[in-house]
Amino acid sequence: MAKVQVLNVAVLDNPSPFGNPFQFEVTFECMEDLPEDLEWKIIYVGSAESEEYDQTLDSVLVGPVPAGRHMFVFQADAPNTGLIPESDAVGVTVVLITCTYRGQEFIRIGYYVNNEYMDTELRENPPLKPDYGQLQRNILASNPRVTRFHINWEGCAEKMEDSENVDPAPNAMLPPSCTPGKAPPLGLVPDNSMDCL
Amino acid sequence: MKLLKPSWVNHNGKPIFSVDIHPDGTKFATGGQGEDSGKVVIWNMAPVLREEDEKNENIPKLLCQMDNHLACVNCVRWSNNGLYLASGGDDKLVMVWKRAAFIGPSTVFGSSSKLANVEQWRCVMILRNHTGDVMDVAWSPHDVWLASCSVDNTIVIWNARKFPEIVMTLKGHTGLVKGLTWDPVGKYIASQADDHSLKVWRTMDWQMETNITKPFSECGGTTHVLRLSWSPDGQYLVSAHAMNNSGPTAQIIERDGWKTNMDFVGHRKAVTVVKFNPKIFKKKQKNGSTPKPSCPYCCCAVGSKDRSLSVWLTSLKRPLVVIHDLFDKSIMDITWTLNGLGLLVCSMDGTVAFLDFSQDELGDPLNEEEKNAIHQNIYGKSLAITMESHLSSTIIENPEMLKYQQERQGNQNPNGAQGSGPENQTPKLTNVLNGESLEDIRKNLLKKQVETRTADGRRRITPLCIAQLDTGDFSPALFNSVPILPGSSASTQLTPQISSDSSTANSLVYMYVTSYFPALSQPMEPMKALDSRFTERSKATPGVTSVPLTIGITPLDRVKDSSSVKEPKVKDETSSDSEDKIMAKPLSMAKRKGEMEGAEVVEKRKKGRPRKDSFIRTHVMSVRIKDKTKEPSRLITPVAVLKLPTPSIQKSFSTQVSTDAIAYLEVENEVSVVSGARLSQLKWSRDGREWDTLLTSRITIATGSSDIVAVACEDRTLSVFTTCGRRLIPSIMLPAPLAALHCSGHFVMVLMASATLSVWDVQKQTALVKNESLNPILSGTDATVSQSFLTQQGVAVVSLSNGKTYCFNSSLETWNLIADKQDSLVQCADFRNCLTSQDALGSMGPLALTQGRNLSAGRLASRLSSTPHHLQQGMTLAFLENQLSSALMLLSASEYRHWLLIYARFLVNEGYEMRLRELCQDLLGPVHKSSSSSWEPTVLGLRKRDLLTEVLPVIGQNLRFQRLFTEYQDQLELLRLK
C-alpha cells in the first residue's frame, strides 16, 4: 500500500487570468515517517498532439514528512506562452500534478483546463495570434483524474517488477471522444465539462 | 427459503472474492478487484433484508469503499467484536480497518464514483510479513489473534491485541495456503493448502496436531480458495475441495481422533468454500406433539466451482437445499448472519446472492446459554467468556432497551464521546483549535508555509502538519474539493470533531479527532502520547468546556486563587508540608503537658513561638466564603495539637464574607475606653449597606455566612448576629477559648482549644453537636488539625495533617472517616471509564473539597496498571462505595448523585449483577406499601425513584443486563401509573 495518500487537492484562484500563477492546495496523509522528501511537479500540457510541448511549470520538494496529515500550497508560474503552439492556446488542455518518491512517480492528478477569451467578441472571432492577456484559465476542479502507481517505498535500489509501475502517462489516458484531434490526451470529458464541444 | 440477488452489490462487474456479515448484522463487507487496485466495500444490510429499505433512496446502500489495497482483495473478515475489519490481498498485505467516528459523507479523492462514503473506515494497521498473496484471514474466538495465510506457504498468527506483533509463523505446508478456520473452543486452528493437505495446529504451543492428506491426494490445485470451516459445537471440521472416488466432496473430519469417515457429496466440481452456520439448532417442536429429546445439529453451506450452493443439516443425510446456476462463475465465499437464518454468497462473476431461511426450515436455534452448555459438556470449559463478544447477538427483548442501545450508538457515532456532554461543546471546540480554525489556516497557508531553498537551489516546502497519525479518527471528508472563496462558509465541511474512540470506551481518554494545529511558526512536534497532551491542551484552549476533571486543585489552592488578599505568606502556608514542619514541635510539647489546662498551654506556646501566631492571623484574614456557587462555606483554620491553639488578638482586622455580593467584616479592637471597659467594634458592610455593633471584650475571630455573623471574643463568649446586625442569642459562654469558628447558613461551628467541637443551629436554637471531643480522631496519631469547615447542611468536617478527613455524624454520634489521602484504594481505583464529561465537572461539594488531589492520584496510579485487573476492580468498587457512603454522611446530595451514577456505571461495565440489583432494589423500594417497611422514599432530599430513573439508562447500555433493566423499568412504570 502506498505510504502517501492524497486526500484532496483544492484548486485555488480559479478561474483566473491566463497569466496568474497556478495554485493547488494539496492535502495528503502519510502512514509512516518518510526519510526522504516528496517531489511534486506541475506539468502543463501545451498541446494534445505531442509531449514535446509539455512544460514542467515547477517542481518542489516537500519535506520533512512525518506520519500524519499534511497540507501545503503548491504555487507555480503560468506557462511560458512562447512554448505553446499557437493553435493550441485556446481551448481545452490539461494540467498535471505528479508526485514522486525516490524518483518513482506514485500519483498523477490530471485536471482539464479550458482557456477561452472572456470577451464574447474575441471568443467568436479569435485573433490569429492568441492574445494571452485576454485569456481566462478555468480549471475543472470538480473532476480530477487520479492515477496511482505501485512503487517501492522502501528503497530505490530494488527495481519494481510490477507492470503497473511503468509510467502510464500519457498513453494511459485515452483520447477523448468528443474533441477529435484537438483536446489533450486525458480520460473521457465529463458531462459537466466546459463547452469544448 | 427466499432468494435474492441484490444487483446493486457489485464491484462494477469485477470479481468479488470475499464477503462477510458484520456481527451486529447491520452491514457486510465485500472484497475483490477494483479499478486498478484491490477494493473493500462496506454495504448496508438493511436494503438486502427489506424491500422497502431497498427502494427508499434515503437509506444508503454503500457505506464505505476503500481502495487502499494495491491488488485484489482475497478475504475480508470482521472481528468478533465487530470493531475491526481485516482484509488480505494480492499485495501481500493484511490491513486492519476501524470505523472512524465522523459525521458526514466523503468521497475517495479522484474516484470516478461520486458515491459518498456514509461511514468512514480507515486503515489502522498494515500487517506486512507475507511474501506472497494473502488468501485468507481469520480472527480467533475472543479476537485474541488474527491469522492470515498466504501463497508463501505460511500462516502468520498476529497478536490482535498488540498489532503488528507476530505470535508465530506456522510453517509446514508445502503449497499455497488457501483457507483458515479457528476451532470455536480456541484450542486449534486448521488450514488447507494446495499441497493436498489439511493441517490442524494447536494454539497452546503452535505445533501441528495432525496432518490430513488422504482425502486430498487426488485433488488438483485448481481452486482459487479453499475456505474450510469448523462447526459451532467444535465437533466437526469440514474441508473445502476433497476427492472421494474421483468425485469432489467436502470432507468431514471429526474432532475425536481426526477421523475422516464422512463427506458431503454431490457437487460436480471442486468445493471452494464451506461455512458453518454460527448457530446450533434443535428440531422445531410441532404444536401438539410431545417434545422428544432430539440431538442438536449444525447447519453448513457448501459452495463450489460448479456455481451451485448446497445447504446441509448434520441431522439429515441429504442436503436441505441445492441451488444450481446461482452464478455465472465459481462461488468464492459464504457468510451467515449471526441469527443463523440469512446467508450471503459471493462469486467470481462479481455478484452476491442472499438466502433467507425460516426457522421452520432450519429448526430452533439454541441460545447462547444452551450453546455454552454444550461446550461445557463436551470440553469441560464453557465459552462464557465469549459472552461479551457474542452479546451483540443477544436479542433485544425490550423496546426501551433498544432505544437506549440505539441512543448509545448514536452517541458514539456522531458525537464521539460516549455519554458525551452537551452537544454544543462540539462546535465550540472545533473552531478554536489553537485559536485558529482550519479555514483560517487554509486562507493563509500560502503565506505562512515554510519554503526554503535546498543547496542545489530547489524549492522545498515544509508541509503543515494538520493532524498527527493515530489520533483515532480523522477523515478525508474534512477536505472537500472546495477552495475557500471569500465569504464562503465552508465551515460545515471543515468541522473537526471531538470524539472518544468508540473502542476505547473503556479508557475515557479525550482526544481530538482532528488533532490540533500547531502554530505555524512552531516547528513540528514529534509524535507523542497524544491523549495526555490533548487533555492538557484542552484546558488551555479558550472556549473549551469539557475539561476532563478539575483535578490537581486542592481546596487550599482554590482559596488562594479566589482570595483577593494576596499576602505572600498565605502561599507558604497552603502547602501542607510546611504546616507539618511547623506543627511537629508544638505537638511533642503538648504531649508532655497533656494534663495541663488548654489555656495555659496556649499561653505558653505563644511566648515561645510568635511565628505561629502570625501564621494563623494571615489565614484568618484571607478567608472568603462563597455562597453563590453553592459551595459550602468554609474557613481554613490551621490549628495544632490536641489542645488546639487559639488565634491571637489583633488590634484590628477585616474579613471578607462573600454572600450574594461581597460583604466585609471589619473588627477594631479597643476602639475606645468607656468607664474602664474597653470597647471593640464590629463593622459589617455590603453594597454600601453597613452596620456596626460594639462588644465589651476584644474580638478574636469574626466570621459570617449568608444568614448570620458570628463573633468570638477573648472572654470566651460567642455572639451571633443576623446579617442586619440584630443579636440572635445572648452571648454563649464557651467552655474553652476558641480555636476555630465557622458559619454556614444558620449553622455555627466552634472548635475549642480543648479540642472539642460544637455545632448549633441558631435558627432552630438547637445543638447538633455538643462538646464532642476530637480525641477519637487525634489520639494515637501525631497528626494535628490542619483544616476544618462546616458544610451547608451543618456537617462539621475536620481534616488532619496526616491526610485523613473526618466528619461528625450527630445521629450516630461518631466520627467518620470520609477521606484519606494515603488510602491505597484511592491510589489504585480506576473508574475513569465510568466518568462522563459532565461528571467531571459536576463533582463539586464538601467531599470533593476534602479529597482534592486524591482523585488525580488515582488516575495517575491507574496508568501504572501494575495491579492485576481483578484487584483493581475490587479496589475501585470499594473506593466508589466509600465515596457513596461519605457523600451520604456529608449530606451532600449533588455529590451523592454524582457518585451514585459513577458507581452504577462501574457496576454495569464490570458486570456486578448482584450489587446492581441491590442498588436498584434500594432505589425502587417496595412496590406495594407496607407498614413494616422501613424504606425511605428519599435520600438527601433526592427521590430515590428519580435516581433509579437516571440509573436505568446506564444499565440499558449493557445488553447483558437487559432483564434487570426490563424488570425495574416495568416496576417503575407500574409505580408511575399508580
Short mmCIF file of N, CA and C in Angstrom, two decimals, chain B residues 199-329:
data_model
loop_
_atom_site.label_atom_id
_atom_site.label_comp_id
_atom_site.label_asym_id
_atom_site.label_seq_id
_atom_site.Cartn_x
_atom_site.Cartn_y
_atom_site.Cartn_z
N LYS B 199 -4.08 -29.20 7.68
CA LYS B 199 -3.31 -29.35 8.91
C LYS B 199 -4.04 -28.67 10.05
N VAL B 200 -3.98 -29.33 11.20
CA VAL B 200 -4.57 -28.75 12.40
C VAL B 200 -3.43 -28.41 13.34
N TRP B 201 -3.45 -27.18 13.83
CA TRP B 201 -2.37 -26.70 14.69
C TRP B 201 -2.95 -26.40 16.08
N ARG B 202 -2.15 -26.69 17.11
CA ARG B 202 -2.57 -26.38 18.47
C ARG B 202 -2.25 -24.92 18.77
N THR B 203 -3.16 -24.26 19.46
CA THR B 203 -2.88 -22.87 19.84
C THR B 203 -2.02 -22.81 21.09
N MET B 204 -1.92 -23.94 21.78
CA MET B 204 -1.16 -23.94 23.02
C MET B 204 0.33 -23.75 22.74
N ASP B 205 0.85 -24.56 21.80
CA ASP B 205 2.27 -24.47 21.51
C ASP B 205 2.53 -24.20 20.02
N TRP B 206 1.47 -23.98 19.28
CA TRP B 206 1.55 -23.71 17.85
C TRP B 206 2.28 -24.82 17.08
N GLN B 207 2.15 -26.02 17.59
CA GLN B 207 2.71 -27.16 16.86
C GLN B 207 1.59 -27.85 16.10
N MET B 208 1.98 -28.65 15.14
CA MET B 208 0.98 -29.33 14.34
C MET B 208 0.35 -30.45 15.15
N GLU B 209 -0.98 -30.49 15.16
CA GLU B 209 -1.69 -31.53 15.89
C GLU B 209 -1.87 -32.74 14.96
N THR B 210 -2.29 -32.45 13.75
CA THR B 210 -2.47 -33.55 12.81
C THR B 210 -2.33 -33.02 11.39
N ASN B 211 -2.00 -33.93 10.51
CA ASN B 211 -1.85 -33.59 9.11
C ASN B 211 -2.70 -34.56 8.31
N ILE B 212 -3.73 -34.10 7.68
CA ILE B 212 -4.65 -34.99 6.98
C ILE B 212 -4.39 -34.85 5.49
N THR B 213 -4.07 -35.97 4.85
CA THR B 213 -3.71 -35.90 3.44
C THR B 213 -4.57 -36.80 2.57
N LYS B 214 -5.05 -37.88 3.19
CA LYS B 214 -5.70 -38.91 2.38
C LYS B 214 -6.84 -38.40 1.49
N PRO B 215 -7.79 -37.64 2.05
CA PRO B 215 -8.92 -37.22 1.20
C PRO B 215 -8.51 -36.25 0.10
N PHE B 216 -7.29 -35.75 0.19
CA PHE B 216 -6.91 -34.70 -0.75
C PHE B 216 -5.91 -35.18 -1.80
N SER B 217 -5.53 -36.47 -1.69
CA SER B 217 -4.45 -36.93 -2.54
C SER B 217 -4.79 -36.82 -4.04
N GLU B 218 -6.08 -36.93 -4.32
CA GLU B 218 -6.46 -36.87 -5.75
C GLU B 218 -6.69 -35.45 -6.26
N CYS B 219 -6.64 -34.50 -5.35
CA CYS B 219 -7.05 -33.14 -5.73
C CYS B 219 -6.02 -32.48 -6.64
N GLY B 220 -6.53 -31.71 -7.57
CA GLY B 220 -5.64 -30.85 -8.33
C GLY B 220 -5.70 -29.45 -7.74
N GLY B 221 -4.60 -28.76 -7.82
CA GLY B 221 -4.56 -27.42 -7.21
C GLY B 221 -5.20 -26.38 -8.10
N THR B 222 -6.48 -26.50 -8.25
CA THR B 222 -7.12 -25.65 -9.25
C THR B 222 -8.12 -24.65 -8.68
N THR B 223 -8.33 -24.69 -7.40
CA THR B 223 -9.30 -23.73 -6.86
C THR B 223 -8.58 -22.48 -6.40
N HIS B 224 -9.29 -21.37 -6.51
CA HIS B 224 -8.69 -20.12 -6.07
C HIS B 224 -8.56 -20.09 -4.55
N VAL B 225 -9.60 -20.57 -3.89
CA VAL B 225 -9.58 -20.57 -2.42
C VAL B 225 -9.98 -21.95 -1.92
N LEU B 226 -9.61 -22.21 -0.68
CA LEU B 226 -10.00 -23.45 0.00
C LEU B 226 -10.47 -23.07 1.39
N ARG B 227 -11.66 -22.49 1.45
CA ARG B 227 -12.13 -21.98 2.74
C ARG B 227 -12.84 -23.10 3.49
N LEU B 228 -12.16 -23.61 4.49
CA LEU B 228 -12.73 -24.68 5.30
C LEU B 228 -13.44 -24.06 6.51
N SER B 229 -14.16 -24.88 7.26
CA SER B 229 -14.94 -24.33 8.36
C SER B 229 -15.09 -25.34 9.49
N TRP B 230 -15.18 -24.79 10.71
CA TRP B 230 -15.33 -25.63 11.89
C TRP B 230 -16.74 -25.46 12.41
N SER B 231 -17.36 -26.56 12.82
CA SER B 231 -18.75 -26.47 13.27
C SER B 231 -18.82 -25.71 14.59
N PRO B 232 -19.95 -25.05 14.87
CA PRO B 232 -20.02 -24.22 16.07
C PRO B 232 -19.92 -25.02 17.37
N ASP B 233 -20.25 -26.33 17.32
CA ASP B 233 -20.07 -27.13 18.54
C ASP B 233 -18.64 -27.66 18.63
N GLY B 234 -17.85 -27.39 17.63
CA GLY B 234 -16.45 -27.77 17.67
C GLY B 234 -16.19 -29.21 17.29
N GLN B 235 -17.25 -29.98 17.02
CA GLN B 235 -17.08 -31.42 16.83
C GLN B 235 -16.59 -31.79 15.43
N TYR B 236 -16.92 -30.95 14.46
CA TYR B 236 -16.57 -31.32 13.09
C TYR B 236 -15.83 -30.18 12.41
N LEU B 237 -14.89 -30.63 11.59
CA LEU B 237 -14.17 -29.69 10.74
C LEU B 237 -14.49 -30.13 9.32
N VAL B 238 -14.91 -29.22 8.50
CA VAL B 238 -15.25 -29.61 7.13
C VAL B 238 -14.31 -28.89 6.18
N SER B 239 -13.69 -29.65 5.32
CA SER B 239 -12.69 -29.10 4.41
C SER B 239 -13.37 -28.57 3.16
N ALA B 240 -12.64 -27.77 2.44
CA ALA B 240 -13.04 -27.46 1.07
C ALA B 240 -12.51 -28.62 0.21
N HIS B 241 -12.40 -28.36 -1.05
CA HIS B 241 -12.02 -29.34 -2.05
C HIS B 241 -11.32 -30.62 -1.57
N ALA B 242 -12.07 -31.71 -1.55
CA ALA B 242 -11.50 -33.04 -1.29
C ALA B 242 -12.07 -33.96 -2.36
N MET B 243 -11.50 -35.14 -2.48
CA MET B 243 -11.98 -36.06 -3.50
C MET B 243 -12.29 -37.40 -2.86
N ASN B 244 -13.37 -38.01 -3.33
CA ASN B 244 -13.72 -39.35 -2.89
C ASN B 244 -14.22 -40.10 -4.11
N ASN B 245 -13.56 -41.17 -4.45
CA ASN B 245 -13.92 -41.93 -5.65
C ASN B 245 -13.99 -41.03 -6.88
N SER B 246 -13.00 -40.24 -7.04
CA SER B 246 -12.86 -39.25 -8.12
C SER B 246 -14.03 -38.28 -8.24
N GLY B 247 -14.79 -38.15 -7.16
CA GLY B 247 -15.83 -37.12 -7.14
C GLY B 247 -15.46 -36.05 -6.13
N PRO B 248 -15.76 -34.78 -6.44
CA PRO B 248 -15.43 -33.72 -5.48
C PRO B 248 -16.33 -33.79 -4.25
N THR B 249 -15.74 -33.60 -3.11
CA THR B 249 -16.50 -33.64 -1.86
C THR B 249 -16.00 -32.55 -0.93
N ALA B 250 -16.76 -32.39 0.15
CA ALA B 250 -16.26 -31.60 1.28
C ALA B 250 -16.07 -32.60 2.41
N GLN B 251 -14.86 -32.78 2.83
CA GLN B 251 -14.53 -33.83 3.78
C GLN B 251 -14.92 -33.41 5.21
N ILE B 252 -15.61 -34.33 5.90
CA ILE B 252 -15.93 -34.07 7.30
C ILE B 252 -14.86 -34.74 8.15
N ILE B 253 -14.25 -33.96 9.02
CA ILE B 253 -13.20 -34.50 9.89
C ILE B 253 -13.70 -34.40 11.32
N GLU B 254 -13.75 -35.53 12.01
CA GLU B 254 -14.25 -35.50 13.39
C GLU B 254 -13.14 -35.05 14.31
N ARG B 255 -13.50 -34.22 15.27
CA ARG B 255 -12.52 -33.76 16.23
C ARG B 255 -11.95 -34.93 17.00
N ASP B 256 -12.84 -35.86 17.27
CA ASP B 256 -12.45 -37.03 18.05
C ASP B 256 -11.60 -37.95 17.19
N GLY B 257 -10.32 -37.88 17.33
CA GLY B 257 -9.41 -38.77 16.59
C GLY B 257 -9.15 -38.34 15.16
N TRP B 258 -9.66 -37.19 14.78
CA TRP B 258 -9.47 -36.67 13.43
C TRP B 258 -9.82 -37.71 12.37
N LYS B 259 -10.93 -38.41 12.62
CA LYS B 259 -11.38 -39.44 11.67
C LYS B 259 -12.01 -38.78 10.45
N THR B 260 -11.83 -39.42 9.31
CA THR B 260 -12.35 -38.86 8.06
C THR B 260 -13.27 -39.87 7.39
N ASN B 261 -14.38 -40.13 8.04
CA ASN B 261 -15.27 -41.17 7.52
C ASN B 261 -16.44 -40.63 6.71
N MET B 262 -16.70 -39.35 6.84
CA MET B 262 -17.90 -38.83 6.18
C MET B 262 -17.52 -37.67 5.26
N ASP B 263 -18.36 -37.42 4.30
CA ASP B 263 -18.16 -36.23 3.48
C ASP B 263 -19.48 -35.78 2.88
N PHE B 264 -19.47 -34.55 2.43
CA PHE B 264 -20.63 -34.03 1.70
C PHE B 264 -20.36 -34.27 0.22
N VAL B 265 -21.21 -35.04 -0.41
CA VAL B 265 -21.00 -35.41 -1.81
C VAL B 265 -22.09 -34.76 -2.66
N GLY B 266 -21.78 -34.50 -3.89
CA GLY B 266 -22.84 -34.04 -4.78
C GLY B 266 -22.41 -32.96 -5.74
N HIS B 267 -21.44 -32.14 -5.33
CA HIS B 267 -21.01 -31.09 -6.24
C HIS B 267 -20.25 -31.69 -7.40
N ARG B 268 -20.41 -31.05 -8.54
CA ARG B 268 -19.80 -31.61 -9.74
C ARG B 268 -18.38 -31.10 -9.94
N LYS B 269 -18.07 -30.00 -9.29
CA LYS B 269 -16.69 -29.51 -9.39
C LYS B 269 -16.18 -29.25 -7.98
N ALA B 270 -14.96 -28.82 -7.89
CA ALA B 270 -14.30 -28.67 -6.59
C ALA B 270 -15.06 -27.72 -5.67
N VAL B 271 -15.08 -28.07 -4.40
CA VAL B 271 -15.69 -27.23 -3.38
C VAL B 271 -14.70 -26.13 -3.02
N THR B 272 -15.14 -24.89 -3.14
CA THR B 272 -14.23 -23.78 -2.84
C THR B 272 -14.40 -23.28 -1.41
N VAL B 273 -15.63 -23.36 -0.94
CA VAL B 273 -15.88 -22.76 0.37
C VAL B 273 -16.93 -23.55 1.13
N VAL B 274 -16.67 -23.72 2.41
CA VAL B 274 -17.61 -24.34 3.34
C VAL B 274 -17.81 -23.36 4.47
N LYS B 275 -19.03 -23.15 4.88
CA LYS B 275 -19.22 -22.23 6.01
C LYS B 275 -20.32 -22.76 6.91
N PHE B 276 -19.96 -23.00 8.17
CA PHE B 276 -20.96 -23.45 9.13
C PHE B 276 -21.80 -22.27 9.61
N ASN B 277 -23.04 -22.57 9.82
CA ASN B 277 -23.93 -21.63 10.45
C ASN B 277 -23.45 -21.43 11.89
N PRO B 278 -23.42 -20.19 12.38
CA PRO B 278 -22.91 -19.97 13.74
C PRO B 278 -23.82 -20.57 14.81
N LYS B 279 -25.03 -20.89 14.46
CA LYS B 279 -25.99 -21.40 15.44
C LYS B 279 -25.99 -22.92 15.46
N ILE B 280 -26.34 -23.46 16.64
CA ILE B 280 -26.63 -24.88 16.73
C ILE B 280 -28.15 -24.96 16.79
N PHE B 281 -28.72 -25.94 16.12
CA PHE B 281 -30.18 -26.00 16.05
C PHE B 281 -30.71 -27.22 16.76
N LYS B 282 -31.97 -27.15 17.15
CA LYS B 282 -32.67 -28.36 17.57
C LYS B 282 -33.98 -28.39 16.81
N LYS B 283 -34.57 -29.58 16.79
CA LYS B 283 -35.76 -29.74 15.96
C LYS B 283 -36.87 -28.82 16.41
N LYS B 284 -37.52 -28.28 15.46
CA LYS B 284 -38.65 -27.41 15.74
C LYS B 284 -39.75 -28.26 16.35
N GLN B 285 -40.25 -27.83 17.51
CA GLN B 285 -41.32 -28.57 18.16
C GLN B 285 -42.63 -28.25 17.45
N LYS B 286 -43.27 -29.33 17.00
CA LYS B 286 -44.56 -29.11 16.35
C LYS B 286 -45.64 -28.94 17.42
N ASN B 287 -46.60 -28.16 17.13
CA ASN B 287 -47.69 -27.95 18.08
C ASN B 287 -48.37 -29.29 18.37
N GLY B 288 -48.61 -29.56 19.62
CA GLY B 288 -49.36 -30.75 19.99
C GLY B 288 -48.49 -31.98 20.19
N SER B 289 -47.40 -32.07 19.48
CA SER B 289 -46.59 -33.27 19.62
C SER B 289 -45.81 -33.22 20.92
N THR B 290 -45.57 -34.34 21.48
CA THR B 290 -44.83 -34.39 22.74
C THR B 290 -43.38 -34.07 22.43
N PRO B 291 -42.79 -33.22 23.24
CA PRO B 291 -41.40 -32.87 22.97
C PRO B 291 -40.50 -34.07 23.14
N LYS B 292 -39.91 -34.48 22.05
CA LYS B 292 -38.98 -35.61 22.11
C LYS B 292 -37.57 -35.03 22.24
N PRO B 293 -36.78 -35.63 23.10
CA PRO B 293 -35.41 -35.13 23.18
C PRO B 293 -34.68 -35.45 21.89
N SER B 294 -34.34 -34.39 21.16
CA SER B 294 -33.63 -34.63 19.90
C SER B 294 -32.23 -34.06 20.00
N CYS B 295 -31.35 -34.66 19.27
CA CYS B 295 -29.96 -34.24 19.27
C CYS B 295 -29.84 -32.87 18.59
N PRO B 296 -29.10 -31.96 19.18
CA PRO B 296 -28.88 -30.71 18.45
C PRO B 296 -28.03 -30.98 17.22
N TYR B 297 -28.22 -30.19 16.21
CA TYR B 297 -27.47 -30.40 14.97
C TYR B 297 -26.96 -29.06 14.44
N CYS B 298 -26.08 -29.16 13.49
CA CYS B 298 -25.50 -27.96 12.90
C CYS B 298 -25.91 -27.86 11.44
N CYS B 299 -25.64 -26.70 10.90
CA CYS B 299 -26.05 -26.43 9.54
C CYS B 299 -24.84 -25.89 8.79
N CYS B 300 -24.67 -26.33 7.58
CA CYS B 300 -23.46 -26.00 6.86
C CYS B 300 -23.77 -25.68 5.40
N ALA B 301 -23.17 -24.61 4.90
CA ALA B 301 -23.37 -24.25 3.50
C ALA B 301 -22.09 -24.58 2.73
N VAL B 302 -22.24 -25.14 1.55
CA VAL B 302 -21.09 -25.53 0.74
C VAL B 302 -21.22 -24.88 -0.64
N GLY B 303 -20.17 -24.19 -1.03
CA GLY B 303 -20.17 -23.56 -2.35
C GLY B 303 -19.08 -24.17 -3.20
N SER B 304 -19.29 -24.17 -4.49
CA SER B 304 -18.38 -24.91 -5.35
C SER B 304 -18.07 -24.16 -6.63
N LYS B 305 -17.06 -24.69 -7.31
CA LYS B 305 -16.72 -24.16 -8.63
C LYS B 305 -17.80 -24.44 -9.65
N ASP B 306 -18.68 -25.42 -9.32
CA ASP B 306 -19.74 -25.73 -10.28
C ASP B 306 -20.87 -24.70 -10.21
N ARG B 307 -20.63 -23.60 -9.52
CA ARG B 307 -21.52 -22.45 -9.44
C ARG B 307 -22.78 -22.72 -8.62
N SER B 308 -22.81 -23.86 -7.92
CA SER B 308 -24.00 -24.15 -7.14
C SER B 308 -23.68 -24.13 -5.64
N LEU B 309 -24.74 -24.01 -4.90
CA LEU B 309 -24.62 -23.91 -3.46
C LEU B 309 -25.50 -24.98 -2.84
N SER B 310 -24.97 -25.67 -1.82
CA SER B 310 -25.81 -26.63 -1.11
C SER B 310 -25.79 -26.30 0.38
N VAL B 311 -26.92 -26.53 1.02
CA VAL B 311 -27.01 -26.29 2.46
C VAL B 311 -27.39 -27.60 3.11
N TRP B 312 -26.61 -27.97 4.13
CA TRP B 312 -26.77 -29.27 4.78
C TRP B 312 -27.09 -29.08 6.25
N LEU B 313 -27.90 -30.04 6.76
CA LEU B 313 -28.06 -30.12 8.20
C LEU B 313 -27.37 -31.40 8.63
N THR B 314 -26.65 -31.38 9.73
CA THR B 314 -25.91 -32.60 10.11
C THR B 314 -26.87 -33.69 10.55
N SER B 315 -28.13 -33.33 10.73
CA SER B 315 -29.11 -34.36 11.11
C SER B 315 -29.71 -35.06 9.90
N LEU B 316 -29.47 -34.51 8.73
CA LEU B 316 -30.04 -35.09 7.52
C LEU B 316 -28.95 -35.72 6.67
N LYS B 317 -29.33 -36.76 5.94
CA LYS B 317 -28.35 -37.42 5.09
C LYS B 317 -28.20 -36.71 3.75
N ARG B 318 -29.27 -36.01 3.37
CA ARG B 318 -29.24 -35.34 2.08
C ARG B 318 -29.24 -33.82 2.33
N PRO B 319 -28.80 -33.09 1.34
CA PRO B 319 -28.78 -31.64 1.57
C PRO B 319 -30.18 -31.09 1.75
N LEU B 320 -30.28 -30.06 2.54
CA LEU B 320 -31.55 -29.38 2.78
C LEU B 320 -32.00 -28.70 1.49
N VAL B 321 -31.04 -28.08 0.83
CA VAL B 321 -31.37 -27.40 -0.42
C VAL B 321 -30.12 -27.33 -1.29
N VAL B 322 -30.31 -27.45 -2.56
CA VAL B 322 -29.22 -27.25 -3.52
C VAL B 322 -29.70 -26.23 -4.54
N ILE B 323 -28.91 -25.21 -4.76
CA ILE B 323 -29.29 -24.20 -5.74
C ILE B 323 -28.27 -24.23 -6.86
N HIS B 324 -28.74 -24.56 -8.04
CA HIS B 324 -27.84 -24.62 -9.19
C HIS B 324 -27.84 -23.29 -9.92
N ASP B 325 -26.81 -23.06 -10.64
CA ASP B 325 -26.73 -21.91 -11.55
C ASP B 325 -27.04 -20.60 -10.88
N LEU B 326 -26.61 -20.51 -9.63
CA LEU B 326 -26.84 -19.27 -8.89
C LEU B 326 -25.99 -18.15 -9.48
N PHE B 327 -24.85 -18.55 -10.01
CA PHE B 327 -23.91 -17.56 -10.54
C PHE B 327 -23.38 -18.01 -11.89
N ASP B 328 -22.66 -17.11 -12.53
CA ASP B 328 -22.03 -17.46 -13.79
C ASP B 328 -20.64 -18.04 -13.60
N LYS B 329 -20.09 -17.78 -12.42
CA LYS B 329 -18.74 -18.29 -12.17
C LYS B 329 -18.69 -18.89 -10.77
#
